[in-house]
PDB file of C-alpha atoms in Angstrom:
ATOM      1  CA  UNK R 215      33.734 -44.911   2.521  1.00 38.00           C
ATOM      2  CA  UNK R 216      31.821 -46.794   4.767  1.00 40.00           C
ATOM      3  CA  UNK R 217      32.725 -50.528   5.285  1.00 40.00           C
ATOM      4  CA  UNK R 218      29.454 -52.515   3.466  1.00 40.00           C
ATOM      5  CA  UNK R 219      30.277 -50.412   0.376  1.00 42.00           C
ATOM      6  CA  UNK R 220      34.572 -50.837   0.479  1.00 55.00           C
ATOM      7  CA  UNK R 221      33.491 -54.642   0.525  1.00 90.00           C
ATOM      8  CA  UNK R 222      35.628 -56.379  -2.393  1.00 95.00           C
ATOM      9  CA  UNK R 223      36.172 -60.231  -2.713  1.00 95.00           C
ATOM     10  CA  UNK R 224      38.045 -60.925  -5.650  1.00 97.00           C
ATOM     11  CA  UNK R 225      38.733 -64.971  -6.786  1.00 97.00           C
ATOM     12  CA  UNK R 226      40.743 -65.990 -10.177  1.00 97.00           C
ATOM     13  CA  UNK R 227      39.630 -69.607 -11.293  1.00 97.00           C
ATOM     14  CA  UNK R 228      42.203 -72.119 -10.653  1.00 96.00           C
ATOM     15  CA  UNK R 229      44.959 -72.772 -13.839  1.00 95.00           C
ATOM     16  CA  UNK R 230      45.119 -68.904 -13.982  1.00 96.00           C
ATOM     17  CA  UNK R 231      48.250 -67.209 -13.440  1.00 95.00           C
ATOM     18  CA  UNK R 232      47.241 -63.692 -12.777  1.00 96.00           C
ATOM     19  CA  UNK R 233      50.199 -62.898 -10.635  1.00 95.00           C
ATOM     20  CA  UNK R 234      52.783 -64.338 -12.847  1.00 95.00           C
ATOM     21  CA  UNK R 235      50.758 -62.608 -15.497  1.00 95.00           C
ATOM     22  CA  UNK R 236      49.910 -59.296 -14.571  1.00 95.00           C
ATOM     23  CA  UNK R 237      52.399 -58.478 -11.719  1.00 94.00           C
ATOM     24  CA  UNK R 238      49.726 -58.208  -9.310  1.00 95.00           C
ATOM     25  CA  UNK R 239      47.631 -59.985  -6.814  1.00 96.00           C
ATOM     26  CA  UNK R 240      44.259 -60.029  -8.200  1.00 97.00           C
ATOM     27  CA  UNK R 241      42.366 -57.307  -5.567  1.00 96.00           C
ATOM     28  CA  UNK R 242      46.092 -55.199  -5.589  1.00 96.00           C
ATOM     29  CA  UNK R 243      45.001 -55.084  -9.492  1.00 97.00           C
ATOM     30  CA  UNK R 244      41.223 -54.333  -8.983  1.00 98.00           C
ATOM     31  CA  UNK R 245      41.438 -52.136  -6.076  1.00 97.00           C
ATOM     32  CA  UNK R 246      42.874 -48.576  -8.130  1.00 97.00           C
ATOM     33  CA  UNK R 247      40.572 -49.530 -10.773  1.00 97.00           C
ATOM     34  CA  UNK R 248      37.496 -49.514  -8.711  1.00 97.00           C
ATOM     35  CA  UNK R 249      38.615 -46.643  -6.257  1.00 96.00           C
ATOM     36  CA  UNK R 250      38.914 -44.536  -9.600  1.00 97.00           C
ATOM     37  CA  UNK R 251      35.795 -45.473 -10.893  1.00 97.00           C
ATOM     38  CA  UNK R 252      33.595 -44.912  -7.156  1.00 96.00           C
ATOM     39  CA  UNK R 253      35.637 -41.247  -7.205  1.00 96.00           C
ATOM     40  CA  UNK R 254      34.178 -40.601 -10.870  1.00 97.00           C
ATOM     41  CA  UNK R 255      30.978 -41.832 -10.573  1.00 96.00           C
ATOM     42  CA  UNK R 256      30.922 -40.769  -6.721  1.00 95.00           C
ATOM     43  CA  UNK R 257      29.054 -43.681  -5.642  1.00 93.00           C
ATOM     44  CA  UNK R 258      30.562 -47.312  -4.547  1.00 92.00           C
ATOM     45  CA  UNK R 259      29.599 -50.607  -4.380  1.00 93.00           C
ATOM     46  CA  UNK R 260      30.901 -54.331  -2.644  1.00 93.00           C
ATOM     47  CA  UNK R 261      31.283 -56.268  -5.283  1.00 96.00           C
ATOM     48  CA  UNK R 262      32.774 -59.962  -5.687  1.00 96.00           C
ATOM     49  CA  UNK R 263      34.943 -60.443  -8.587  1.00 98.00           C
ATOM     50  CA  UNK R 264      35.261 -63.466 -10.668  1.00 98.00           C
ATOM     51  CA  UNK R 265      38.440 -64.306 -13.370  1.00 98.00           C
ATOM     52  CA  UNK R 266      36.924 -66.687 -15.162  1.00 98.00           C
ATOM     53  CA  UNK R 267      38.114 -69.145 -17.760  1.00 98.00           C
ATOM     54  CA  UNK R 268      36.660 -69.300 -21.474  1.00 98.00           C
ATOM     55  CA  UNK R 269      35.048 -72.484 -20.293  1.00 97.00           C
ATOM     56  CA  UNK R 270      33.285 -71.080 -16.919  1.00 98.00           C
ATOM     57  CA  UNK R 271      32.496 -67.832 -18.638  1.00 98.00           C
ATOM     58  CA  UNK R 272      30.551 -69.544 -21.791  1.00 97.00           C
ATOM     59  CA  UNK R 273      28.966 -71.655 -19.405  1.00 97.00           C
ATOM     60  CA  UNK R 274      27.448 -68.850 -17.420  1.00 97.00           C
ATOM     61  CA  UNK R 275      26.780 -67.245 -20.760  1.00 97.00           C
ATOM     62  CA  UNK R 276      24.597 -69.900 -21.979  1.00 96.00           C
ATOM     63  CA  UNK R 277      22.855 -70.476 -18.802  1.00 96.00           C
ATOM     64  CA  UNK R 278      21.935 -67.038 -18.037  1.00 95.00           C
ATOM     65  CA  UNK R 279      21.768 -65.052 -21.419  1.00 93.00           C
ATOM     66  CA  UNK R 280      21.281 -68.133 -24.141  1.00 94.00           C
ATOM     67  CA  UNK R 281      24.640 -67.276 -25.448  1.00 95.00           C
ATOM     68  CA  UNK R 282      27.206 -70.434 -25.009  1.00 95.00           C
ATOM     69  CA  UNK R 283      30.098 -68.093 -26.069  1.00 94.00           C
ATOM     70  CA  UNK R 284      33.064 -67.013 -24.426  1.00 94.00           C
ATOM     71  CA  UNK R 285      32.754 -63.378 -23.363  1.00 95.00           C
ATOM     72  CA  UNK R 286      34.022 -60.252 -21.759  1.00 96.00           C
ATOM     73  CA  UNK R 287      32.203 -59.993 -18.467  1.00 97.00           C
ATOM     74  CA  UNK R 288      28.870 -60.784 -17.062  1.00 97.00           C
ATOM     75  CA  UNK R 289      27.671 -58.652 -14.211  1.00 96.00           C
ATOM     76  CA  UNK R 290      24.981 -59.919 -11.539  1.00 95.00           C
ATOM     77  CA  UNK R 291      23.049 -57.035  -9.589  1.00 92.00           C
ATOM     78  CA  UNK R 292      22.697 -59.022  -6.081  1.00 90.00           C
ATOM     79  CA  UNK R 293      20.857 -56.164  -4.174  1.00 81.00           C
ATOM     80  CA  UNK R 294      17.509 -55.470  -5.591  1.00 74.00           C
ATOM     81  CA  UNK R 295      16.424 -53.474  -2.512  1.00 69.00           C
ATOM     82  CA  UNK R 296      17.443 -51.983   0.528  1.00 66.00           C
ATOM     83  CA  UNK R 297      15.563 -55.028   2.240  1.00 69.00           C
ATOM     84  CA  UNK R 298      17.911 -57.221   0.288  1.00 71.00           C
ATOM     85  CA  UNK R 299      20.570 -59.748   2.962  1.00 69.00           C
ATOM     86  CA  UNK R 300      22.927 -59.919   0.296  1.00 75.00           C
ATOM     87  CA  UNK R 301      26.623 -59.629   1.041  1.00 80.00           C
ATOM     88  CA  UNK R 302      27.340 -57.529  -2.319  1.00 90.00           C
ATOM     89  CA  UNK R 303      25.614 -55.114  -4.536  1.00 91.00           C
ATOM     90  CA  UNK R 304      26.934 -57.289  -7.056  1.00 94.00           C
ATOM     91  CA  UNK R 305      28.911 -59.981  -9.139  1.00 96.00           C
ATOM     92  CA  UNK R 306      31.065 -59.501 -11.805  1.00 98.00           C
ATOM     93  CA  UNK R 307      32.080 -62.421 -13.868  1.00 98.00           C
ATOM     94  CA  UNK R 308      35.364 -61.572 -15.934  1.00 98.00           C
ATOM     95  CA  UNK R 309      36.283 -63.720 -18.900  1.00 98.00           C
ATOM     96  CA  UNK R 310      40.305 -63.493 -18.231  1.00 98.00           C
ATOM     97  CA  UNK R 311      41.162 -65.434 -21.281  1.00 98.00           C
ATOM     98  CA  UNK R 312      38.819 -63.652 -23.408  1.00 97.00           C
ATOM     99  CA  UNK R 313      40.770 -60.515 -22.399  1.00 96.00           C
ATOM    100  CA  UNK R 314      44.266 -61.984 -23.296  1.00 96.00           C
ATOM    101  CA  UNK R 315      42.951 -62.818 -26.762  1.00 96.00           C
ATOM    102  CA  UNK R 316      41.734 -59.475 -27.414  1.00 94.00           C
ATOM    103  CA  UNK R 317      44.616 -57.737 -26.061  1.00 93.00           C
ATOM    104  CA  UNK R 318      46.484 -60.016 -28.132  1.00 91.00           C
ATOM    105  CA  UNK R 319      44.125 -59.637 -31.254  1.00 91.00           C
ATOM    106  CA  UNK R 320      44.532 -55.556 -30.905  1.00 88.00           C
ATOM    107  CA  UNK R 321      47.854 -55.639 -30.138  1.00 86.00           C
ATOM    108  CA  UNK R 322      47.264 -54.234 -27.269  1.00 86.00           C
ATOM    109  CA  UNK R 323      47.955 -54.668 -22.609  1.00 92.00           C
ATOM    110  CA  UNK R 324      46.394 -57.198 -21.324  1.00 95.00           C
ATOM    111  CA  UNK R 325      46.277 -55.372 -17.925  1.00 96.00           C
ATOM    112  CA  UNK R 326      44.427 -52.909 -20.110  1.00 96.00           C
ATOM    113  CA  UNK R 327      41.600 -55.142 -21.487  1.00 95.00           C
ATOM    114  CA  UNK R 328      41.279 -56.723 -17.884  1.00 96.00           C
ATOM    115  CA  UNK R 329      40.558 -53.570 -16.495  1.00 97.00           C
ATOM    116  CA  UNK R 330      38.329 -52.158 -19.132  1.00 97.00           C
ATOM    117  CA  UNK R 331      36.408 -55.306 -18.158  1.00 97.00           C
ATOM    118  CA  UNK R 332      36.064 -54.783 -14.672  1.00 98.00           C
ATOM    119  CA  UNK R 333      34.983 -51.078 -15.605  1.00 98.00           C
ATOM    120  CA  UNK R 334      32.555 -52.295 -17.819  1.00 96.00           C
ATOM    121  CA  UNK R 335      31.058 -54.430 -15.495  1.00 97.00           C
ATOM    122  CA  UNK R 336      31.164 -52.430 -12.706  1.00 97.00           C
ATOM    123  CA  UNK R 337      29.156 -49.757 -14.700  1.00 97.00           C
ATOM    124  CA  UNK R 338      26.225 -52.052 -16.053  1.00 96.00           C
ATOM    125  CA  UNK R 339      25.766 -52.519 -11.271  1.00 95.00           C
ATOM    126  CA  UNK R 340      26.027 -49.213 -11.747  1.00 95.00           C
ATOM    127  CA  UNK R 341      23.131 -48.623 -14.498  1.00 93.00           C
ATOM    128  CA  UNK R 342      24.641 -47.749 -17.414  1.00 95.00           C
ATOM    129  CA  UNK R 343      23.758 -49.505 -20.594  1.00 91.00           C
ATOM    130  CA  UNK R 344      25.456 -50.552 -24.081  1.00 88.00           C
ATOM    131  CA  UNK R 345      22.172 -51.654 -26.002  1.00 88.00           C
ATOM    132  CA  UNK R 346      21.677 -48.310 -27.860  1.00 91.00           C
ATOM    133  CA  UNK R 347      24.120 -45.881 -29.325  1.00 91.00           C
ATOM    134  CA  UNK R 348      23.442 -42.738 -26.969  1.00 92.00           C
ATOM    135  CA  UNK R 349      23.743 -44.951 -24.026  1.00 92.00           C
ATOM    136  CA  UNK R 350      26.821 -47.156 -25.641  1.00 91.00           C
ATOM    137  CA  UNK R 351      28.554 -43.480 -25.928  1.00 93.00           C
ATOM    138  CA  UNK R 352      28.299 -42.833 -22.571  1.00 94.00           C
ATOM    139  CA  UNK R 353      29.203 -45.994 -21.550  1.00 95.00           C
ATOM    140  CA  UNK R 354      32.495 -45.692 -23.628  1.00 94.00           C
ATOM    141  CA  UNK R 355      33.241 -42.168 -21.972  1.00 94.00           C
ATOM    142  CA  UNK R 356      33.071 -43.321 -18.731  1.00 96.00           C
ATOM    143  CA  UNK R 357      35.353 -46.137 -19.477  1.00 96.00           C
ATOM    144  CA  UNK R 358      37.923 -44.391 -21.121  1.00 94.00           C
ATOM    145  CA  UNK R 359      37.683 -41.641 -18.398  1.00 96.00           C
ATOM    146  CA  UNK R 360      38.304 -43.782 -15.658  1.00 97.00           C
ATOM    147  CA  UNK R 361      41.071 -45.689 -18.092  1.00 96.00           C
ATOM    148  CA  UNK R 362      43.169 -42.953 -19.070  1.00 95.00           C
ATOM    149  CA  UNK R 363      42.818 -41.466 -15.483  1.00 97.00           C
ATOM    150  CA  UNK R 364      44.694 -45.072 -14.377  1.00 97.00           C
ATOM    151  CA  UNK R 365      47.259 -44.637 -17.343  1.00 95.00           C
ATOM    152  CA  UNK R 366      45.718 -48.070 -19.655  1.00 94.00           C
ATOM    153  CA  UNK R 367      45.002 -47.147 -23.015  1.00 86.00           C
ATOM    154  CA  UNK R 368      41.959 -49.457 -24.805  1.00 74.00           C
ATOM    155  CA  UNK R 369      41.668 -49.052 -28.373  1.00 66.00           C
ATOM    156  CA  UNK R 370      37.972 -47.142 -29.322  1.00 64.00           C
ATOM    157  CA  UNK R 371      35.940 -49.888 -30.695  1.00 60.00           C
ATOM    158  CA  UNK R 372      32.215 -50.527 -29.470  1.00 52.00           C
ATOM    159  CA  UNK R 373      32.076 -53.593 -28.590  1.00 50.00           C
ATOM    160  CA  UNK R 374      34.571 -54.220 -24.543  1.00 43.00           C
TER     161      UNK R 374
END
């Protein structure tokens, strides 16, 4: 692994209690989950990592995709080129909250949702897509490969 692409910076917004919550220090959580997801799709990339609240997240939402909603995660390529100075390949914004109300709604682990979002996210940098079923599919497969592979089980549904 060379050291621009093991680059992680991971930041929770402040009122969040992801250690308390999860057992974990936020990049002690996201590290596994990304390592297993570079070794599937053999290819990594520095990302920063945001735990957003509802608030933050539905901001973002609405500012950048017209959608003032609360959401999953948002990801933001950052390197368009190879002539790009950016620090990461990319941003993921993770709605935290949004993830312990689904995992809540399902009846499901919250560690779970969180890292099915991180996953997802990580795959959009990557250039998969969810906007048609064939691609959705593979998107799903991928997810629930890396998933299982950590030991988190995420309900099927279509929409992460």
């Amino acid at each position: 692994m060379s050291e621009a692409n093991a680059k992680l910076a991971v930041r929770v917004a402040e009122g969040l209690s992801f250690e308390a919550e999860l057992g974990s220090d936020p990049e002690g959580f996201c590290q596994p989950v990304l390592a297993e997801l570079w070794a599937q799709q053999q290819r990594e990339l520095a990302l920063s990592i945001y735990f957003a609240t509802d608030v933050e997240i539905a901001e973002i939402h609405g500012s950048w995709l017209g959608d003032p909603s609360a959401t999953d995660v948002i990801s933001f390529p950052l390197r368009e080129d190879a002539h790009s100075v950016a620090a990461f390949d990319g941003e993921l914004i993770v709605g935290y909250e949004h993830a312990r109300r689904v995992s809540s709604q399902l009846n499901g682990a919250f560690a779970s949702e969180l890292a099915l979002y991180v996953v997802h996210g990580a795959l959009h940098l990557l250039g998969y897509d969810d906007h048609c079923e064939e691609d959705l599919l593979a998107m799903k497969a991928a997810e629930q490969s890396v998933l299982s592979a950590l030991g988190y089980a995420v309900p099927d549904r279509y929409e992460s």
